[in-house]
Coordinates of C-alpha atoms in Angstrom, one line a residue:
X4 CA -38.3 10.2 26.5
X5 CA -38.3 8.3 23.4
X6 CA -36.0 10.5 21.2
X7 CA -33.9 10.5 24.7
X8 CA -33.8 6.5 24.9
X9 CA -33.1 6.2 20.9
X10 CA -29.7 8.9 21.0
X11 CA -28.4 6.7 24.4
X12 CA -29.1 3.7 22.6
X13 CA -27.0 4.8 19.6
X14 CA -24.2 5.9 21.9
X15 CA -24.3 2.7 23.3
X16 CA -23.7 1.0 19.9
X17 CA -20.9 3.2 19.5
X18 CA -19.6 3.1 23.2
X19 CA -19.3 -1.2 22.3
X20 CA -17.9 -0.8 19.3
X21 CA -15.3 1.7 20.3
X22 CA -14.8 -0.7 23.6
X23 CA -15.7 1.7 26.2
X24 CA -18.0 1.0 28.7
X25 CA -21.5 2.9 28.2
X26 CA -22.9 5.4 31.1
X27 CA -25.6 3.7 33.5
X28 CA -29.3 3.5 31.4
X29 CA -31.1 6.5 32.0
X30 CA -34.5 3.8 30.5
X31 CA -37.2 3.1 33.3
X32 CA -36.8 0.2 35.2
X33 CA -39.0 -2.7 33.7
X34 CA -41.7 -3.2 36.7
X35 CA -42.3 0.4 35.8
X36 CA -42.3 0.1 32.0
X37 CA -44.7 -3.0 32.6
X38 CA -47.1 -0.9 35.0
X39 CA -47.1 2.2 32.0
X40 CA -47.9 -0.6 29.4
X41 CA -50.7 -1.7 31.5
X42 CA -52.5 1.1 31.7
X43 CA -52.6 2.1 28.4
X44 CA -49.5 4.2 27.5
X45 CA -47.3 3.3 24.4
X46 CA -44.2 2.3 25.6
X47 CA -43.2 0.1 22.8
X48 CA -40.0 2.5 21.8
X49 CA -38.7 2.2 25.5
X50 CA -39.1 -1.4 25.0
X51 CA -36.9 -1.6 21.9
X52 CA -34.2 0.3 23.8
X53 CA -34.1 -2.2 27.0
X54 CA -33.8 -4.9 24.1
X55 CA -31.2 -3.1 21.8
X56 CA -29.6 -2.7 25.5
X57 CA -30.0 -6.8 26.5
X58 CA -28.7 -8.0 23.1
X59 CA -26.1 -5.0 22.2
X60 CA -22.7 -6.5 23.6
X61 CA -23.0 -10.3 22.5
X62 CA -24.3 -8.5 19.0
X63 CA -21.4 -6.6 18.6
X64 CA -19.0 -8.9 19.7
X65 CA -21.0 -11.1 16.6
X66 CA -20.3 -8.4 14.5
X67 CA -16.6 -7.9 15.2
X68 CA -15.8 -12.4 15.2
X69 CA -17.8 -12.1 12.0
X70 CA -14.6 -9.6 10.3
X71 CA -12.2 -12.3 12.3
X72 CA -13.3 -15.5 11.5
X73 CA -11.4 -18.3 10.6
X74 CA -11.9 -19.0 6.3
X75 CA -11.3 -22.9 6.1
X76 CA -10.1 -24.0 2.6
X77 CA -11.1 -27.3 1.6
X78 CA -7.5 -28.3 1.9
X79 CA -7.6 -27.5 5.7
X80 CA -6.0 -24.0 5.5
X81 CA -7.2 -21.2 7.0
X82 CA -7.1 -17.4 6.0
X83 CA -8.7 -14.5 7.4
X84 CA -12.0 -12.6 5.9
X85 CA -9.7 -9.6 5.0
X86 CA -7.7 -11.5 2.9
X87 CA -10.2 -13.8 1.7
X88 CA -11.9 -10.9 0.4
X89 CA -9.5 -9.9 -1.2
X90 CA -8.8 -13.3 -3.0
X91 CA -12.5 -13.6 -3.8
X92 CA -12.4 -10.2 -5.1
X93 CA -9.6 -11.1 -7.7
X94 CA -10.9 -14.4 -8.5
X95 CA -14.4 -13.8 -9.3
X96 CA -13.8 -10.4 -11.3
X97 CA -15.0 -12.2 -14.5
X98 CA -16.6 -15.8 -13.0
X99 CA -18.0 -17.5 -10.0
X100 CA -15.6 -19.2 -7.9
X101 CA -17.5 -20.9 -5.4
X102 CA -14.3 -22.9 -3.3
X103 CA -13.3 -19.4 -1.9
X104 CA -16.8 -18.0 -1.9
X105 CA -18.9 -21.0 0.3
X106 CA -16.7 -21.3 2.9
X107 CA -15.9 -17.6 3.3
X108 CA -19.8 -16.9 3.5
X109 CA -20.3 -19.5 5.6
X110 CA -17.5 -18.1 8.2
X111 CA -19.2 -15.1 8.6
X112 CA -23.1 -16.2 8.3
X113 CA -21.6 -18.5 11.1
X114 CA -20.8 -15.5 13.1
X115 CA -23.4 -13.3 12.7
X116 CA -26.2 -15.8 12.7
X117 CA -28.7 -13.3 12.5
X118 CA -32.0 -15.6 12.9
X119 CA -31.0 -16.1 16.3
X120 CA -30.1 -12.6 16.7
X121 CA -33.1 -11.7 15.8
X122 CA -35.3 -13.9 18.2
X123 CA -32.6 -13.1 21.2
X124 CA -34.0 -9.5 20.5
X125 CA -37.8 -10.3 20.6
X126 CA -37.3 -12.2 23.3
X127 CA -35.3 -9.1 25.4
X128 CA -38.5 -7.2 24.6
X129 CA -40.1 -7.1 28.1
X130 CA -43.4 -6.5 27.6
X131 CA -45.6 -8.3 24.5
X132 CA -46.2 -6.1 21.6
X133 CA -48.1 -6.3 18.1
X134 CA -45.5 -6.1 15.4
X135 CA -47.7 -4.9 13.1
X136 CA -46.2 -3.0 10.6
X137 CA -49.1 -1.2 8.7
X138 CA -51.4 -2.4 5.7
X139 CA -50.7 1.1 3.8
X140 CA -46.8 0.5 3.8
X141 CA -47.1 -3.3 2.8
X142 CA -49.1 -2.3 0.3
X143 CA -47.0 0.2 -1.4
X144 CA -44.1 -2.1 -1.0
X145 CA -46.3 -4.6 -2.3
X146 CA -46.9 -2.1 -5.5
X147 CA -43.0 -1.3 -5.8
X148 CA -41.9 -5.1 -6.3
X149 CA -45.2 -5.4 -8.7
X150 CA -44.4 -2.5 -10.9
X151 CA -40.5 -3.1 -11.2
X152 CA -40.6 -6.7 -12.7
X153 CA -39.5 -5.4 -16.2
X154 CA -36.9 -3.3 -14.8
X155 CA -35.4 -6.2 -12.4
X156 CA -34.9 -8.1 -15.3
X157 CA -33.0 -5.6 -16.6
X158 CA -30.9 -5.4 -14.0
X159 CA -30.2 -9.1 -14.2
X160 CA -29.1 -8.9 -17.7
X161 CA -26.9 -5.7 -16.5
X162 CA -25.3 -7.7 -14.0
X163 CA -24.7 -10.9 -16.2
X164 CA -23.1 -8.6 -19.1
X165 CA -21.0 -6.6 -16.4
X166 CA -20.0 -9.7 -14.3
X167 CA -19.0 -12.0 -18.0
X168 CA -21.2 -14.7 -15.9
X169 CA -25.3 -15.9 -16.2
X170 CA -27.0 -15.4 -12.7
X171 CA -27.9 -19.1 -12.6
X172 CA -28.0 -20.6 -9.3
X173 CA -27.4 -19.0 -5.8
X174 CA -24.0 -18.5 -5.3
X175 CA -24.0 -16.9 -9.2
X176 CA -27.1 -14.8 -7.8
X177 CA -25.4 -13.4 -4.5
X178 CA -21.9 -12.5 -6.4
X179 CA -23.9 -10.8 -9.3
X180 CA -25.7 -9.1 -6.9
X181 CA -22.1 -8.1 -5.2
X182 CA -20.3 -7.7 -8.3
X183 CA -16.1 -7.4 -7.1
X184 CA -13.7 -5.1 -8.4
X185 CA -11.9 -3.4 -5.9
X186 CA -10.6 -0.4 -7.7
X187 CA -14.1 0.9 -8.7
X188 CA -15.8 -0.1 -5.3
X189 CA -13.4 1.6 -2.7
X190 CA -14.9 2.9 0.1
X191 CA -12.0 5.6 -0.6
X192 CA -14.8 7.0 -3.3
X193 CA -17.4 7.6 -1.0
X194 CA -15.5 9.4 1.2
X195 CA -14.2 11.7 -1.5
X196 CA -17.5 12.4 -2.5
X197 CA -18.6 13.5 0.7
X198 CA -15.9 15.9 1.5
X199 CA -16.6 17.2 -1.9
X200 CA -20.4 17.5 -1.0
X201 CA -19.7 19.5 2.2
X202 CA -16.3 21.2 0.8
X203 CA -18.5 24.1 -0.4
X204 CA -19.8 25.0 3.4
X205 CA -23.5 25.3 4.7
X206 CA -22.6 22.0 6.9
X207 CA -24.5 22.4 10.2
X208 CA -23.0 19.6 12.0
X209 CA -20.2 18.3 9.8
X210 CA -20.4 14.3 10.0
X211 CA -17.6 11.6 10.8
X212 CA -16.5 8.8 9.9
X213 CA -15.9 6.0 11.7
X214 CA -14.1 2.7 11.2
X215 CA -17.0 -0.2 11.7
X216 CA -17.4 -3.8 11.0
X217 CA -18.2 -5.3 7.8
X218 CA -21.8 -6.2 8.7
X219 CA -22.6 -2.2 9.6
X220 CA -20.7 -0.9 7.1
X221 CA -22.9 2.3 5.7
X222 CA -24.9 2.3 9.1
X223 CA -25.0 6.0 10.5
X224 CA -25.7 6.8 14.4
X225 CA -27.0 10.0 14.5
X226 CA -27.7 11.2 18.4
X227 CA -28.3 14.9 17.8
X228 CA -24.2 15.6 17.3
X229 CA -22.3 14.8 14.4
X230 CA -23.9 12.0 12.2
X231 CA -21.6 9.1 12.3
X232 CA -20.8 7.5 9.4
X233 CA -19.2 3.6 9.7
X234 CA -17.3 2.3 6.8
X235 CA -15.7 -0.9 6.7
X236 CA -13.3 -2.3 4.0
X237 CA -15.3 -2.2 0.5
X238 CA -14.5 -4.0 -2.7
X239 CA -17.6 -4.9 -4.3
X240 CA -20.8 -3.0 -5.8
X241 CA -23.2 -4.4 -2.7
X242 CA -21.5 -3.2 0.2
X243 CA -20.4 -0.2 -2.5
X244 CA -23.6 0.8 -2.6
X245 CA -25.0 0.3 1.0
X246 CA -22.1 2.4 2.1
X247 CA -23.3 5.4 -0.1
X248 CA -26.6 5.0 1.2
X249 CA -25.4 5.5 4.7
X250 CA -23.5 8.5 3.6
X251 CA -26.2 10.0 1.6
X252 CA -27.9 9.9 5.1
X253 CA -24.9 11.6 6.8
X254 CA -24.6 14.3 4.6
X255 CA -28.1 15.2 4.3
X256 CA -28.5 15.1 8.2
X257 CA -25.2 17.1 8.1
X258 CA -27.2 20.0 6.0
X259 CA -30.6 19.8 7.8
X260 CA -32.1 18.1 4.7
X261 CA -33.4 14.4 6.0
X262 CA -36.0 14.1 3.4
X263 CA -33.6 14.0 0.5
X264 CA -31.4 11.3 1.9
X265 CA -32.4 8.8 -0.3
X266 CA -31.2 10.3 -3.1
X267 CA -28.0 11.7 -2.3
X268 CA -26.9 8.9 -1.6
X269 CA -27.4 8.0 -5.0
X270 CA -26.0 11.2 -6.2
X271 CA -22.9 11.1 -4.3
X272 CA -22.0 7.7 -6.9
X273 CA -23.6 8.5 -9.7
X274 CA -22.0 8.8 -13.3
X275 CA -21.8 13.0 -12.7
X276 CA -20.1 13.1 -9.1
X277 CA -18.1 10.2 -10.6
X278 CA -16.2 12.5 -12.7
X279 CA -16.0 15.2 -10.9
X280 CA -13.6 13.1 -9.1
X281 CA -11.7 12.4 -11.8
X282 CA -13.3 9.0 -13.1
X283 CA -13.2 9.3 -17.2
X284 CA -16.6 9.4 -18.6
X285 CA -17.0 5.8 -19.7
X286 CA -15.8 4.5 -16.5
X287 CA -18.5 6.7 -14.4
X288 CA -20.8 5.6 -16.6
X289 CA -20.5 2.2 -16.5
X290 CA -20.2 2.0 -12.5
X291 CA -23.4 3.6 -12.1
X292 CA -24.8 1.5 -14.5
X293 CA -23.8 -1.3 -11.8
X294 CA -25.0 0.8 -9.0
X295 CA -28.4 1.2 -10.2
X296 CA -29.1 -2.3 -10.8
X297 CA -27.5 -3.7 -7.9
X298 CA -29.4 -0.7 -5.6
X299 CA -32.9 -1.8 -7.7
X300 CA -32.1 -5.8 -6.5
X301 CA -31.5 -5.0 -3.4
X302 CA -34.7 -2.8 -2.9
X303 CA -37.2 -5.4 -4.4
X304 CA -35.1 -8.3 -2.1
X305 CA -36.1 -5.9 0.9
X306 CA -39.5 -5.0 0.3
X307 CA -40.5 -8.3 -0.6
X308 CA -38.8 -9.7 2.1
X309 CA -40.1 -7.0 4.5
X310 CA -43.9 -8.0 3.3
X311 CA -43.2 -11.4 3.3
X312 CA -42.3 -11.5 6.9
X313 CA -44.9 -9.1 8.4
X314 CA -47.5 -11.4 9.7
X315 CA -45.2 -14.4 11.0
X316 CA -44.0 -15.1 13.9
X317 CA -40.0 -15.3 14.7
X318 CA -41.1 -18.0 17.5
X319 CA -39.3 -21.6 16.8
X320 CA -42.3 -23.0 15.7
X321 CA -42.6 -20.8 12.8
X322 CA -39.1 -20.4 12.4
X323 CA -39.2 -22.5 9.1
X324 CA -42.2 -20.9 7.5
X325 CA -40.9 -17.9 8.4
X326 CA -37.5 -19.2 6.1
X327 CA -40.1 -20.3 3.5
X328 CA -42.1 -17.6 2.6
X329 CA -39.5 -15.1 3.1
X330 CA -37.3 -16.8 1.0
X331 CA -40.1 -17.6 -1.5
X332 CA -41.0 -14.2 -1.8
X333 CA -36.9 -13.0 -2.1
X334 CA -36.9 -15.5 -5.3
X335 CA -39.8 -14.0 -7.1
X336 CA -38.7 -10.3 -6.5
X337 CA -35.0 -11.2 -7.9
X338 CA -36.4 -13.8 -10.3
X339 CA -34.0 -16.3 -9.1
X340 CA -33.0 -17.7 -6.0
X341 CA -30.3 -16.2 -3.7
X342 CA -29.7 -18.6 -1.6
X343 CA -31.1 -19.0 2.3
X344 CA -27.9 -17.1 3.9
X345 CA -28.9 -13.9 1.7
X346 CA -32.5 -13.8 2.5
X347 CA -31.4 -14.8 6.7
X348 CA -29.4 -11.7 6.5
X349 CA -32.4 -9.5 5.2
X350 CA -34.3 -10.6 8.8
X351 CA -31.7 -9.7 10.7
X352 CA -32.8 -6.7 13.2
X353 CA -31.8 -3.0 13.1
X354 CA -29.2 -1.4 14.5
X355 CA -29.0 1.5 17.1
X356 CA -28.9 4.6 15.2
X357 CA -29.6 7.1 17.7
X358 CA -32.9 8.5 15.4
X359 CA -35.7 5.9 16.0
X360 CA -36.7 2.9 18.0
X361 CA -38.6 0.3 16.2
X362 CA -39.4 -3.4 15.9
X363 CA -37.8 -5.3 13.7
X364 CA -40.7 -5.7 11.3
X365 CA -41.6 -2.0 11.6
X366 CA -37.8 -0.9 10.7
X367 CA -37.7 -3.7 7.7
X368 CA -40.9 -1.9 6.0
X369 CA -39.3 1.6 6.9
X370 CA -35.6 0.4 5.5
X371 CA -37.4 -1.0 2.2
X372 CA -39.9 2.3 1.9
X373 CA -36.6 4.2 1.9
X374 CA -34.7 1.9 -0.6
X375 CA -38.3 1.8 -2.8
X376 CA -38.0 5.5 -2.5
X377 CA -34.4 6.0 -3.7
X378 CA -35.0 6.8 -7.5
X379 CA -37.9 9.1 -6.8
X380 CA -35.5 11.4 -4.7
X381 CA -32.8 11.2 -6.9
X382 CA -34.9 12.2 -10.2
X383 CA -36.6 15.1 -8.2
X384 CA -33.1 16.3 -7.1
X385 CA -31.1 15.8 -10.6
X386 CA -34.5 18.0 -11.9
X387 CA -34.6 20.8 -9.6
X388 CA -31.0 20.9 -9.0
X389 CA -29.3 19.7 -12.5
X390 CA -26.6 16.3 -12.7
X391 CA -23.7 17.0 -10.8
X392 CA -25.0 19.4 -8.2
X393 CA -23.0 17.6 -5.5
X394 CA -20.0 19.1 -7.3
X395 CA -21.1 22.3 -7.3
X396 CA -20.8 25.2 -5.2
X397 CA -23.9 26.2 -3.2
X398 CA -25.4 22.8 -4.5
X399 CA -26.2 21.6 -1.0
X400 CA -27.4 25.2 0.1
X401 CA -29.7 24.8 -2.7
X402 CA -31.1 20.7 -1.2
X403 CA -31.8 22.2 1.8
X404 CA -34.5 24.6 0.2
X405 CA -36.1 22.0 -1.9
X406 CA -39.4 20.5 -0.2
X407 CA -40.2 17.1 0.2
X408 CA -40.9 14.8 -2.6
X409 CA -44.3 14.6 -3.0
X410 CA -46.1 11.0 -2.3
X411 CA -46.5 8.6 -4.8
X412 CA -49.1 5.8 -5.0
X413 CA -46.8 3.0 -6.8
X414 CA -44.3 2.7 -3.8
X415 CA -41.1 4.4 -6.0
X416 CA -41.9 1.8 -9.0
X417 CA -42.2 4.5 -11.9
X418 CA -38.8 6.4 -10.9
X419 CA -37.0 3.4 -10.3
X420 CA -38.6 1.9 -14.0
X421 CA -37.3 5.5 -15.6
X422 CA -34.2 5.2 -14.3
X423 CA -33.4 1.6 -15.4
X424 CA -34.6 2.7 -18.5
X425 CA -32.2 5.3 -19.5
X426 CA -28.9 4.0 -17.9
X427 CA -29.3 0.0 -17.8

């Protein structure tokens, strides 16, 4: 019933965002739910679904204001977040401009507002639950923020060369960590490298793509049919890199090969698939340069953030200890403060995506396992299957008959330190 509730619920997301109106809920009724949890059965993934189902429409009628929102200027003029985008895109190629950047974040953090989302999900939940999200994951996440402290500073200086700016104060942090240039960071890229990735055949269930709102851009609903893929308009190395992450996820579900996912979606960007497309060698190089350190920030903001939030409570009178220690812990993993917008955004809960049913806590830890986890799948594939495999004919043929990655006991912290060190 679980894997039944999870698919609806990821038709559902799609359903809303598509504007159609979803089938009746095949979920039992809560008095029934209730009675289960009472005597003893775990229900806790039927319990998600009734919330994801409470919460869905006002979320993705957030979603959707969030790409429409009015951009106030400080002169009084307004633009929209396409085209403010676009003008922050061109300004801050080489510098921070923070008069376009504030009040264009602060249009859509405005919309999205995802601590409230967040608590209006918790509080859909109808029966109590236990959000623990278990000591052995914590601690490997733990491990991986530990062991990469050397290599994130790295990154930093990566990001500070490639954006001509220092990362010295918030607004500096969130742009370096969302570096702009929109010829580099289409979303057009991605997409070519999928249809190269499946182009050679072997594609059980060929994945689509659909057209989403920024703030699910490289989310993937996967009910059983095709994967769905949503992209959204993409200009900078952040969203970039999220959105390959998603499709690494498509593809590999596409070829029956889940537990590689990780690192195609790596692979798909990287410096080899790069120019395969046509990029010249320096500029593939130097992209996935970018990639890799933005992909490592983003992964020690989300497992420190993840084990930083785990035993507090989202009720309002924890709300601002829940803000302090979560952003606490964001500022030590990135060595530098991003700001309290980019850490609120890291709390906000997960989407429907058709495969699982978990609470928000439990799907951060999962979410920063798999970023942690990234490197180590992408080294294991680029050994067993050589660079540019995603290129190559029969090179998915060949993923699918690669086993697992084995465990490791540092939370992903040695791969990712290997491969700072040989491309940052």
């Amino acid at each position: 019933m679980s894997a039944a509730a999870a698919a609806e619920a990821g038709r559902a997301l799609l359903d809303a965002l598509a504007g159609r109106a979803s089938p009746p809920s095949s979920l039992p009724p809560v008095p029934e739910l209730i009675e289960r949890a009472e005597g003893g059965e775990d229900v806790i993934a039927l319990a998600v679904a009734h919330a994801h189902r409470a919460c869905l429409h006002d979320r993705v009628a957030a979603a959707l204001a969030a790409d429409h929102a009015a951009v106030t200027l400080a002169d009084g003029s307004t633009w929209t977040v396409a085209l403010a985008e676009r003008q922050l895109a061109q300004k801050e190629e080489r510098r921070v401009y923070p008069p376009l950047r504030a009040p264009l974040e602060r249009a859509t953090a405005g919309a999205l507002q995802p601590i409230a989302t967040l608590q209006a999900l918790q509080r859909a939940l109808p029966i109590a639950v236990d959000e623990g999200a278990g000591g052995d994951h914590l601690a490997r996440l733990r491990r991986f923020v530990d062991g990469t402290t050397a290599a994130a500073a790295a990154a930093r200086e990566h990001l500070e060369r490639a954006g001509g700016a220092p990362l010295d104060g918030e607004v500096a942090l969130r742009r370096g960590l969302d570096l702009p240039a929109p010829a580099t960071w289409s979303a057009d890229g991605v997409v070519a490298a999928v249809r190269l990735a499946l182009s050679h055949g072997a594609v059980a269930r060929a994945p689509a793509r659909v057209v989403g709102p920024r703030a699910l851009c490289g989310h993937v609903v996967d009910d059983g049919g095709a994967p769905r893929l949503l992209v959204a308009p993409c200009l900078s190395a952040g969203r970039h890199a999220a959105l390959a992450q998603g499709a690494g996820l498509a593809v590999a579900a596409a070829v029956g090969a889940p537990a590689h996912a990780d690192g195609l979606g790596l692979a798909l960007v990287d410096a080899a698939t790069r120019r395969a497309l046509g990029q010249p060698r320096d500029e593939a190089a130097a992209a996935f340069r970018t990639t890799v350190a933005t992909s490592l920030l983003w992964a020690s903001a989300r497992a420190a953030v993840a084990v930083a939030r785990a035993p507090v409570s989202t009720d309002d009178d924890a709300l601002e200890e829940l803000r302090e220690v979560t952003r606490g812990a964001c500022r030590a993993a990135l060595q530098g403060d991003a700001g309290g917008l980019f850490v609120e955004a890291l709390l906000a809960p997960p989407w429907p995506d058709g495969r699982r049913l978990s609470l928000p806590a439990v799907a951060a830890v999962d979410d920063a396992l798999h970023a942690a986890r990234a490197a180590v799948s992408w080294l294991q594939l680029r050994e067993a299957l050589d660079e540019g495999f995603v290129a190559r004919a029969h090179g998915l043929r060949a993923l699918v008959e690669l086993p697992p990655a084995a465990p490791d006991d540092d939370g992903g912290a040695r791969a990712w330190n290997a491969l700072a060190g040989e491309v940052l």
